[in-house]
Short mmCIF file of N, CA and C in Angstrom, two decimals:
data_model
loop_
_atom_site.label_atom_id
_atom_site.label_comp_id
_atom_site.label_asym_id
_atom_site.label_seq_id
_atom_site.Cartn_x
_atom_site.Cartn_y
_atom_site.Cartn_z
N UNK A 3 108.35 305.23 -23.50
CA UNK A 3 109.09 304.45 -24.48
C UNK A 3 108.09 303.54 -25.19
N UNK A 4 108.12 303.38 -26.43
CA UNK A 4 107.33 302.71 -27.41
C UNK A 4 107.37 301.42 -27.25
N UNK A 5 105.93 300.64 -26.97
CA UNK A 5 106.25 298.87 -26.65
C UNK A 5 107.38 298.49 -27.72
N UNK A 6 107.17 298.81 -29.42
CA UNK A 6 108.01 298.01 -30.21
C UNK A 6 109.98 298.19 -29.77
N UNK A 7 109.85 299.11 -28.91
CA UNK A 7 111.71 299.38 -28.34
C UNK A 7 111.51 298.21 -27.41
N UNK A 8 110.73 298.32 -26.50
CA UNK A 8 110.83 297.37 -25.48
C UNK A 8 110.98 296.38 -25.89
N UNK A 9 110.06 295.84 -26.89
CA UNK A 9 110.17 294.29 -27.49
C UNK A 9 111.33 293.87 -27.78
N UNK A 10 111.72 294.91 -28.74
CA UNK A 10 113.05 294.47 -29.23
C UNK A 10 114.47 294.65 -28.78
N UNK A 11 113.96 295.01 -27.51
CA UNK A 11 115.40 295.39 -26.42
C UNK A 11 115.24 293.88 -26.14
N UNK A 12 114.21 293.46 -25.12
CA UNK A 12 113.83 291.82 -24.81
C UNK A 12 114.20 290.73 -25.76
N UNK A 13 113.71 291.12 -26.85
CA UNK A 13 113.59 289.77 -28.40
C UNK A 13 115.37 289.76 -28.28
N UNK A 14 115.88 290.77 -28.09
CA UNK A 14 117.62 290.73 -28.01
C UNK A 14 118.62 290.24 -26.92
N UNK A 15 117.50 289.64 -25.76
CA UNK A 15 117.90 289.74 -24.43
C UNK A 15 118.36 290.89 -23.63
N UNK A 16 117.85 291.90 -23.89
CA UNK A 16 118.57 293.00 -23.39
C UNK A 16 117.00 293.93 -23.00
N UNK A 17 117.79 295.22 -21.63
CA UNK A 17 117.01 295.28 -20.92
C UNK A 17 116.65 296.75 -21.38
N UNK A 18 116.16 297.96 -20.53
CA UNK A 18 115.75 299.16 -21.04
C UNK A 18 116.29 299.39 -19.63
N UNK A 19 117.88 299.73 -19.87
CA UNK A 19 118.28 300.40 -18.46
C UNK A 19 118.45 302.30 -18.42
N UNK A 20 119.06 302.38 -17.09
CA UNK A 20 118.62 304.32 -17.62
C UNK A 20 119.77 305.01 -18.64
N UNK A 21 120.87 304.30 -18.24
CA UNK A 21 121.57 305.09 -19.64
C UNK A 21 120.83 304.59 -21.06
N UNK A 22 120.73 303.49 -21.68
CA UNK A 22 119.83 303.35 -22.72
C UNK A 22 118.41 304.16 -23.01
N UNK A 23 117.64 304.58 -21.75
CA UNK A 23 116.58 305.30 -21.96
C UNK A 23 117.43 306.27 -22.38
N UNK A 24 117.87 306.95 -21.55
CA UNK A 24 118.48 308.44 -21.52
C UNK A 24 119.34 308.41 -23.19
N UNK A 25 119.56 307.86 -23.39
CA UNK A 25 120.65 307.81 -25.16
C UNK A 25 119.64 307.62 -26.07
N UNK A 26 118.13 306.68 -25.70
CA UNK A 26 117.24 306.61 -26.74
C UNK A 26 116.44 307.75 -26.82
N UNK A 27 116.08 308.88 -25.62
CA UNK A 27 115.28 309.54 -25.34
C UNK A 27 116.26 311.18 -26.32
N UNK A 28 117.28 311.14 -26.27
CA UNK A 28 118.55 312.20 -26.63
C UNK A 28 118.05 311.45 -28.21
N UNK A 29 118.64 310.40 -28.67
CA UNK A 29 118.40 310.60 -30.05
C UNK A 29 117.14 310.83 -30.53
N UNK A 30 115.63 310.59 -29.86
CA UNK A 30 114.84 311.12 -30.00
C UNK A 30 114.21 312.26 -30.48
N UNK A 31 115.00 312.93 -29.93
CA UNK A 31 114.53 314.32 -29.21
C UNK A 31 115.70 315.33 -30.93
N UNK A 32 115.83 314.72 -31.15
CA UNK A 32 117.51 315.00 -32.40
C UNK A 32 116.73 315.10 -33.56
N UNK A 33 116.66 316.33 -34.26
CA UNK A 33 116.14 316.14 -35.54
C UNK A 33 117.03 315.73 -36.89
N UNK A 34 117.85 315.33 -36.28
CA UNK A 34 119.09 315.17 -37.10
C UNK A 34 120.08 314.52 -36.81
N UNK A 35 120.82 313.67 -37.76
CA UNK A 35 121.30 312.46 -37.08
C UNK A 35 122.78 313.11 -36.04
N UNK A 36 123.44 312.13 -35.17
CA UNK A 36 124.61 313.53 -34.03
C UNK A 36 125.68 312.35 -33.92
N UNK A 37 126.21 312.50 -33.11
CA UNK A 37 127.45 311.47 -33.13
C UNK A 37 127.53 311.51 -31.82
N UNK A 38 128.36 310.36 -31.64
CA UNK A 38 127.82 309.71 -30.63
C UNK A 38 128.49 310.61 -29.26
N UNK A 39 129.59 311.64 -29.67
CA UNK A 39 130.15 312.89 -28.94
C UNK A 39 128.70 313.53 -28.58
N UNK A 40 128.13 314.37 -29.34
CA UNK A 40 127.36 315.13 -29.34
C UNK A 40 126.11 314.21 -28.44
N UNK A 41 125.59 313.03 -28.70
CA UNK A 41 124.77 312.55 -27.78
C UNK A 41 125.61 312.39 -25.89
N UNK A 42 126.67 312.26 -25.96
CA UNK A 42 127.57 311.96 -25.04
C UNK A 42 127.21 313.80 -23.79
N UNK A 43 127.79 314.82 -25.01
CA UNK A 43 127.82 316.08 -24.55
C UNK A 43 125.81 316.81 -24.05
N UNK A 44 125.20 315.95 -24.72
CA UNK A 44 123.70 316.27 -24.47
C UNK A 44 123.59 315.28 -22.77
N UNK A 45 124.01 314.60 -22.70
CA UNK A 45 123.50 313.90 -21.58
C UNK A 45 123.97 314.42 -20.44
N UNK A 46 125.64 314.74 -20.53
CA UNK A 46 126.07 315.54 -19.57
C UNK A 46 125.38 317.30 -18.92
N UNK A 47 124.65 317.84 -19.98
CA UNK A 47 123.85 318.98 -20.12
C UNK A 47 122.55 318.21 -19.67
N UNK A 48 122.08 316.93 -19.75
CA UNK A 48 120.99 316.64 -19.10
C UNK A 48 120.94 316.04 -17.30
N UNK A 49 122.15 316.03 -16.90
CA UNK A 49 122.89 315.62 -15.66
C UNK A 49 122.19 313.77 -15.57
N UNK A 50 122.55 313.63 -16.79
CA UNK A 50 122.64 311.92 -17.03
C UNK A 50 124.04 311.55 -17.16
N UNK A 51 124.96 311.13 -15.93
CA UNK A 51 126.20 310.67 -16.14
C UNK A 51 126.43 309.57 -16.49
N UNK A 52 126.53 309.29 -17.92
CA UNK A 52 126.96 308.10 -18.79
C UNK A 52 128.26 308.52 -19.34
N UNK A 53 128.79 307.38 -19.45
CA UNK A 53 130.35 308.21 -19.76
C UNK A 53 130.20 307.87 -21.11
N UNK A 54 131.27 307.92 -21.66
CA UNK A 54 131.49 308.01 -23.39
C UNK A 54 131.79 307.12 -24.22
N UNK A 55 131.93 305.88 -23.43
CA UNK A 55 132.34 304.56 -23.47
C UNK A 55 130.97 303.68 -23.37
N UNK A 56 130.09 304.12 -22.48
CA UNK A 56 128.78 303.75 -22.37
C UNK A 56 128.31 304.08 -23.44
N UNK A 57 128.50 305.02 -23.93
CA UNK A 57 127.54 305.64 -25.25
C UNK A 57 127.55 304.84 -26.61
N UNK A 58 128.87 305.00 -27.03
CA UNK A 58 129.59 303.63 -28.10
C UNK A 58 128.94 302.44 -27.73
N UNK A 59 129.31 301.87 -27.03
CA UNK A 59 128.75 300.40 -26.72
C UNK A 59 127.32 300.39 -26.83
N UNK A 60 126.26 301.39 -26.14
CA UNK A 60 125.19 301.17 -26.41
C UNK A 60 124.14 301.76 -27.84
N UNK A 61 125.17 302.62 -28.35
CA UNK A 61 124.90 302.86 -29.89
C UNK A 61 125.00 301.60 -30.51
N UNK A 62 126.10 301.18 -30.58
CA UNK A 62 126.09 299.92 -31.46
C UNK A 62 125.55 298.46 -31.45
N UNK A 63 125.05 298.78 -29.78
CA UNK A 63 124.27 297.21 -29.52
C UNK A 63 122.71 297.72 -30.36
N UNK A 64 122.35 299.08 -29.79
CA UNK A 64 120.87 299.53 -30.46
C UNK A 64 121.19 299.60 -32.23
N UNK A 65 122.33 299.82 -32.79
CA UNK A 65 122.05 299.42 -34.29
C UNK A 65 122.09 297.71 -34.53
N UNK A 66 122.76 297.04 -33.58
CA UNK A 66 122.44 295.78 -34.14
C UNK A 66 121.43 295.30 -33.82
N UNK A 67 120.30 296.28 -33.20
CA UNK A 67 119.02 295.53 -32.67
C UNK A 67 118.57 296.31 -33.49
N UNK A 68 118.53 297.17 -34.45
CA UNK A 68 117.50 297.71 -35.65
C UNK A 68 116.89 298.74 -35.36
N UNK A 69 117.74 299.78 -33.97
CA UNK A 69 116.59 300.51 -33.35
C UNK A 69 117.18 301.98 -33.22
N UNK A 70 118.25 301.96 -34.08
CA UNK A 70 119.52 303.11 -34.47
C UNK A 70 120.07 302.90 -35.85
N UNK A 71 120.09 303.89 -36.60
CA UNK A 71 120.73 303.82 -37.53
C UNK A 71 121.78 304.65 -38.24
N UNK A 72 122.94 304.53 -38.60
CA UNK A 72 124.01 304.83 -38.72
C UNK A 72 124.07 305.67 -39.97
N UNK A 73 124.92 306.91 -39.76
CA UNK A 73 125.16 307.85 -41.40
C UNK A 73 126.48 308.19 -41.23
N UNK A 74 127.00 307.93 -42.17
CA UNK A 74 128.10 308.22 -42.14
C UNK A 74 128.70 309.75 -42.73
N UNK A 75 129.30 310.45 -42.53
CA UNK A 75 130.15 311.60 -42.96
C UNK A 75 130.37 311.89 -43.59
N UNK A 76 131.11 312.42 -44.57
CA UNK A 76 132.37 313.24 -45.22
C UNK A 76 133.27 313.31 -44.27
N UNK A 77 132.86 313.85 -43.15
CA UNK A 77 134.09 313.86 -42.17
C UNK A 77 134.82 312.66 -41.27
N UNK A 78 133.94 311.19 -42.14
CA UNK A 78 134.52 310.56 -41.43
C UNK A 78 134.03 309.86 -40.07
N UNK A 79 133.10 310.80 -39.78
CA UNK A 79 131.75 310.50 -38.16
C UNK A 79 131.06 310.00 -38.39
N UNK A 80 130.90 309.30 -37.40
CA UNK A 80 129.48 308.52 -37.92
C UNK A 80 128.35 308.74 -36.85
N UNK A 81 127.19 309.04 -37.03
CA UNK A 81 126.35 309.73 -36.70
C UNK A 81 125.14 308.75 -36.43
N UNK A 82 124.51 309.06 -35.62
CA UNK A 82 122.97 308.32 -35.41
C UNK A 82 122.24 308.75 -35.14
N UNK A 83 120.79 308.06 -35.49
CA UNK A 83 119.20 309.06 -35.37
C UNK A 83 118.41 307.21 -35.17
N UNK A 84 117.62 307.68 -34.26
CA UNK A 84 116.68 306.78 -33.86
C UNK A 84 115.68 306.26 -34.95
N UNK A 85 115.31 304.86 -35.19
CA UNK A 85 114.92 304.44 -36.50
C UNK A 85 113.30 304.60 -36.21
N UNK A 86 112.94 304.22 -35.39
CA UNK A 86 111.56 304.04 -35.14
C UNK A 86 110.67 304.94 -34.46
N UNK A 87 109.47 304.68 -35.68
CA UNK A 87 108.53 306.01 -35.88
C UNK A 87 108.87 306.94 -36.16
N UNK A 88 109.88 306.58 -37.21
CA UNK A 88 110.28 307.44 -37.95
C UNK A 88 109.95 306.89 -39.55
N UNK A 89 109.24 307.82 -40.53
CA UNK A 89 109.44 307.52 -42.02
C UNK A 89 110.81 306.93 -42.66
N UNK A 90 110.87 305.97 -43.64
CA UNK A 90 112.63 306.06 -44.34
C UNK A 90 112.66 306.84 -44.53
N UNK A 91 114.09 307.22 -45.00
CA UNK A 91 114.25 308.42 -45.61
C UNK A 91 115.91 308.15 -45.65
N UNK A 92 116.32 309.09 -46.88
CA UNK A 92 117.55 309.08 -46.85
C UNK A 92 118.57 310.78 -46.44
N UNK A 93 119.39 311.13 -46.98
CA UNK A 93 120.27 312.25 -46.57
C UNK A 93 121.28 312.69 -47.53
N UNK A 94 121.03 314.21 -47.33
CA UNK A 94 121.74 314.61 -48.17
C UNK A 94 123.21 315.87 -47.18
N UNK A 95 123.89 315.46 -47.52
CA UNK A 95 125.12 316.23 -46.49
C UNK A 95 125.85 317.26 -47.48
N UNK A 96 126.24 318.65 -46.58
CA UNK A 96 127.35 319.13 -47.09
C UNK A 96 128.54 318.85 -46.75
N UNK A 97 129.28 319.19 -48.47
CA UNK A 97 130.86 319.03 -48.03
C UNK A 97 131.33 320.22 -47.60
N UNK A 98 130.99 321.24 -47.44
CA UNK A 98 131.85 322.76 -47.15
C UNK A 98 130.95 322.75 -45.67
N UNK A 99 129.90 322.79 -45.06
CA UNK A 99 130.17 323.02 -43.86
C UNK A 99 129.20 321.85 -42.64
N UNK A 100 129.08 320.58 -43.48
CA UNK A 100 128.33 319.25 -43.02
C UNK A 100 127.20 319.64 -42.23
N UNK A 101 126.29 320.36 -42.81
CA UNK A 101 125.21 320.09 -42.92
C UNK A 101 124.28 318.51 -43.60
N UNK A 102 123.31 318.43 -42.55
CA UNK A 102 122.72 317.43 -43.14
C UNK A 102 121.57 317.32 -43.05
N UNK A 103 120.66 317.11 -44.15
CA UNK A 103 119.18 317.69 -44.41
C UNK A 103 118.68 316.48 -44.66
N UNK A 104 117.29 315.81 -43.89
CA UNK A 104 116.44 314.91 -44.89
C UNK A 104 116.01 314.77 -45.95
N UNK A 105 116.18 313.70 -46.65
CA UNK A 105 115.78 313.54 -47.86
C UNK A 105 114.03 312.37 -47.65
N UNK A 106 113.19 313.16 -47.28
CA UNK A 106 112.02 312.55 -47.27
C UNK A 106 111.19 310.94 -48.51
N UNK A 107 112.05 310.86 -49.15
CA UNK A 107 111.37 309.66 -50.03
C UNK A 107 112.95 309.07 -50.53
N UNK A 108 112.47 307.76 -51.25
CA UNK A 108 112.81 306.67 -51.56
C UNK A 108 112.82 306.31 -52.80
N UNK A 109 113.81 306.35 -53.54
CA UNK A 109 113.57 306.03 -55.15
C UNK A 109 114.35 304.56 -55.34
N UNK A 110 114.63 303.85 -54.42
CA UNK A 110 115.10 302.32 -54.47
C UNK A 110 114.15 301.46 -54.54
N UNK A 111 112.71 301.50 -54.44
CA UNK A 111 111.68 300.44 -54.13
C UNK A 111 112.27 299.65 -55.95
N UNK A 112 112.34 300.30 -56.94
CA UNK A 112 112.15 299.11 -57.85
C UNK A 112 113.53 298.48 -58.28
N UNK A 113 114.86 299.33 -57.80
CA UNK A 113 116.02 298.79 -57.91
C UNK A 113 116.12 297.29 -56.93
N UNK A 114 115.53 297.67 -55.61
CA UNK A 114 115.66 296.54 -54.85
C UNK A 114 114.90 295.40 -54.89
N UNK A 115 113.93 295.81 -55.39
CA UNK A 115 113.35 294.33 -55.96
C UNK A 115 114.20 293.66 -57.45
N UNK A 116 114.40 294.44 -58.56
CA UNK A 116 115.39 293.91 -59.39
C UNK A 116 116.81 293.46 -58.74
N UNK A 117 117.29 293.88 -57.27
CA UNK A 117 118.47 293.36 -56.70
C UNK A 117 118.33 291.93 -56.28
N UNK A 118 116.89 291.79 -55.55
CA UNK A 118 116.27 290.76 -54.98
C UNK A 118 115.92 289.57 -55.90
N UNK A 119 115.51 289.98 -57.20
CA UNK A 119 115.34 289.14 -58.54
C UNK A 119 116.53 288.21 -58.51
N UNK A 120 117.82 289.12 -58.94
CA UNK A 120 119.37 289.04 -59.32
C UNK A 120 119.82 287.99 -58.79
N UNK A 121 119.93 288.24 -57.27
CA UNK A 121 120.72 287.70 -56.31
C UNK A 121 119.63 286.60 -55.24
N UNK A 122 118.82 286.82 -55.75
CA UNK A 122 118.30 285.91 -54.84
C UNK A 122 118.10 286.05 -52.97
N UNK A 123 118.80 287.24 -52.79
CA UNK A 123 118.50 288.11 -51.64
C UNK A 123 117.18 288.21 -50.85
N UNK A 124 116.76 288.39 -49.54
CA UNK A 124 115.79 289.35 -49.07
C UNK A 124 116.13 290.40 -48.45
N UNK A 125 116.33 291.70 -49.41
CA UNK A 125 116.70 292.60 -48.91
C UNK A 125 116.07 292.97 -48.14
N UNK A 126 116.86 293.59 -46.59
CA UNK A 126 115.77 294.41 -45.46
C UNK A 126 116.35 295.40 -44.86
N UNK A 127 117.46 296.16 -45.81
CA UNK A 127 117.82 297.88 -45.68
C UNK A 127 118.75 297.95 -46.74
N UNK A 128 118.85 299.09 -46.66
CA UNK A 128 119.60 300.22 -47.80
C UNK A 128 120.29 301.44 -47.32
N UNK A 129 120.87 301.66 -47.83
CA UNK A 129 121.51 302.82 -47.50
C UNK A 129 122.27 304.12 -48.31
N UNK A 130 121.27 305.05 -48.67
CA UNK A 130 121.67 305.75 -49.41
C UNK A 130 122.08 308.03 -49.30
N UNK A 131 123.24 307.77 -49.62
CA UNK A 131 123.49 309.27 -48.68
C UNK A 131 124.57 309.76 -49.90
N UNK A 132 123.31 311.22 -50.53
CA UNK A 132 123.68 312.24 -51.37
C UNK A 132 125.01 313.08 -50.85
N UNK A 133 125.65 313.54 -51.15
CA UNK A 133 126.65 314.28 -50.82
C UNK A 133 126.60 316.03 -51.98
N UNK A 134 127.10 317.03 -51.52
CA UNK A 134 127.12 318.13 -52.41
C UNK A 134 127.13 319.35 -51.63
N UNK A 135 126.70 320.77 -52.36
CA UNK A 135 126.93 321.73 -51.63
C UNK A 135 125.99 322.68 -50.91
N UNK A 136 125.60 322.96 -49.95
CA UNK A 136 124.32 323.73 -49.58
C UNK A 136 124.38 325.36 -50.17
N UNK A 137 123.17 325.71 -50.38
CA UNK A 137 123.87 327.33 -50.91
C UNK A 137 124.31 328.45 -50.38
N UNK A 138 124.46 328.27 -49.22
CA UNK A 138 125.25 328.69 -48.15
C UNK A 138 126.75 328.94 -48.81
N UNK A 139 127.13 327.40 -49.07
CA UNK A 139 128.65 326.86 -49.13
C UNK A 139 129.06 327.13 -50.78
N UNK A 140 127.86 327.11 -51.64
CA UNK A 140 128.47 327.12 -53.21
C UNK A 140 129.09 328.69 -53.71
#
């Protein structure tokens, strides 16, 4: 596990217990963001018994510690992929059979500084997720 997880499990008061390894090590391992079912159903296939209730709770403590980040659906799911050491990047999803593909770069760097101008903000995320059809689905 990467010192900067550790830090910021600690900087949060919080510890690096084995279901948290085991849920950080699963979204890891994910080339693509999963929900929190699908991380739930990987652990049970890894004979890590965390129940499903564990999973929720510790998804959402690791997005409010900056160390998970959240995509949301078409369908409504909301999905997570581990933030760190990882490039930004944003996402592009299908609506016919939810697929979801990286979108490797960033075309907000000069909107968000004109946001930051505006409002007087320090912006420190964004969130931006294409929607459309894969050619599979068109």
């Amino acid at each position: 596990m990467a010192i900067s997880i550790l830090d910021r499990l600690k900087s949060g008061g919080k510890k690096l217990t084995k279901p948290r390894r085991a849920i950080l090590n699963i979204l890891d391992q994910s080339t693509l963001p999963i929900t929190a079912a699908e991380v739930h159903e990987r652990l049970m296939k890894a004979r890590a018994p965390v129940d499903l209730v564990t999973v929720y709770r510790n998804l959402s403590m690791l997005q409010e510690l900056g160390l998970v980040s959240p995509v949301a659906s078409p369908d409504g799911q909301m999905r997570y992929e581990v933030r760190h050491g990882r490039a930004h990047h944003h996402h592009i999803q299908c609506r016919g059979c939810g697929r979801i593909v990286d979108v490797m770069l960033c075309p907000l760097r000069k909107l968000t500084d004109l946001v930051e101008r505006q409002t007087k903000f320090a912006v420190d995320d964004h969130v931006l997720e294409f929607f459309g059809w894969c050619p599979q689905c068109r």
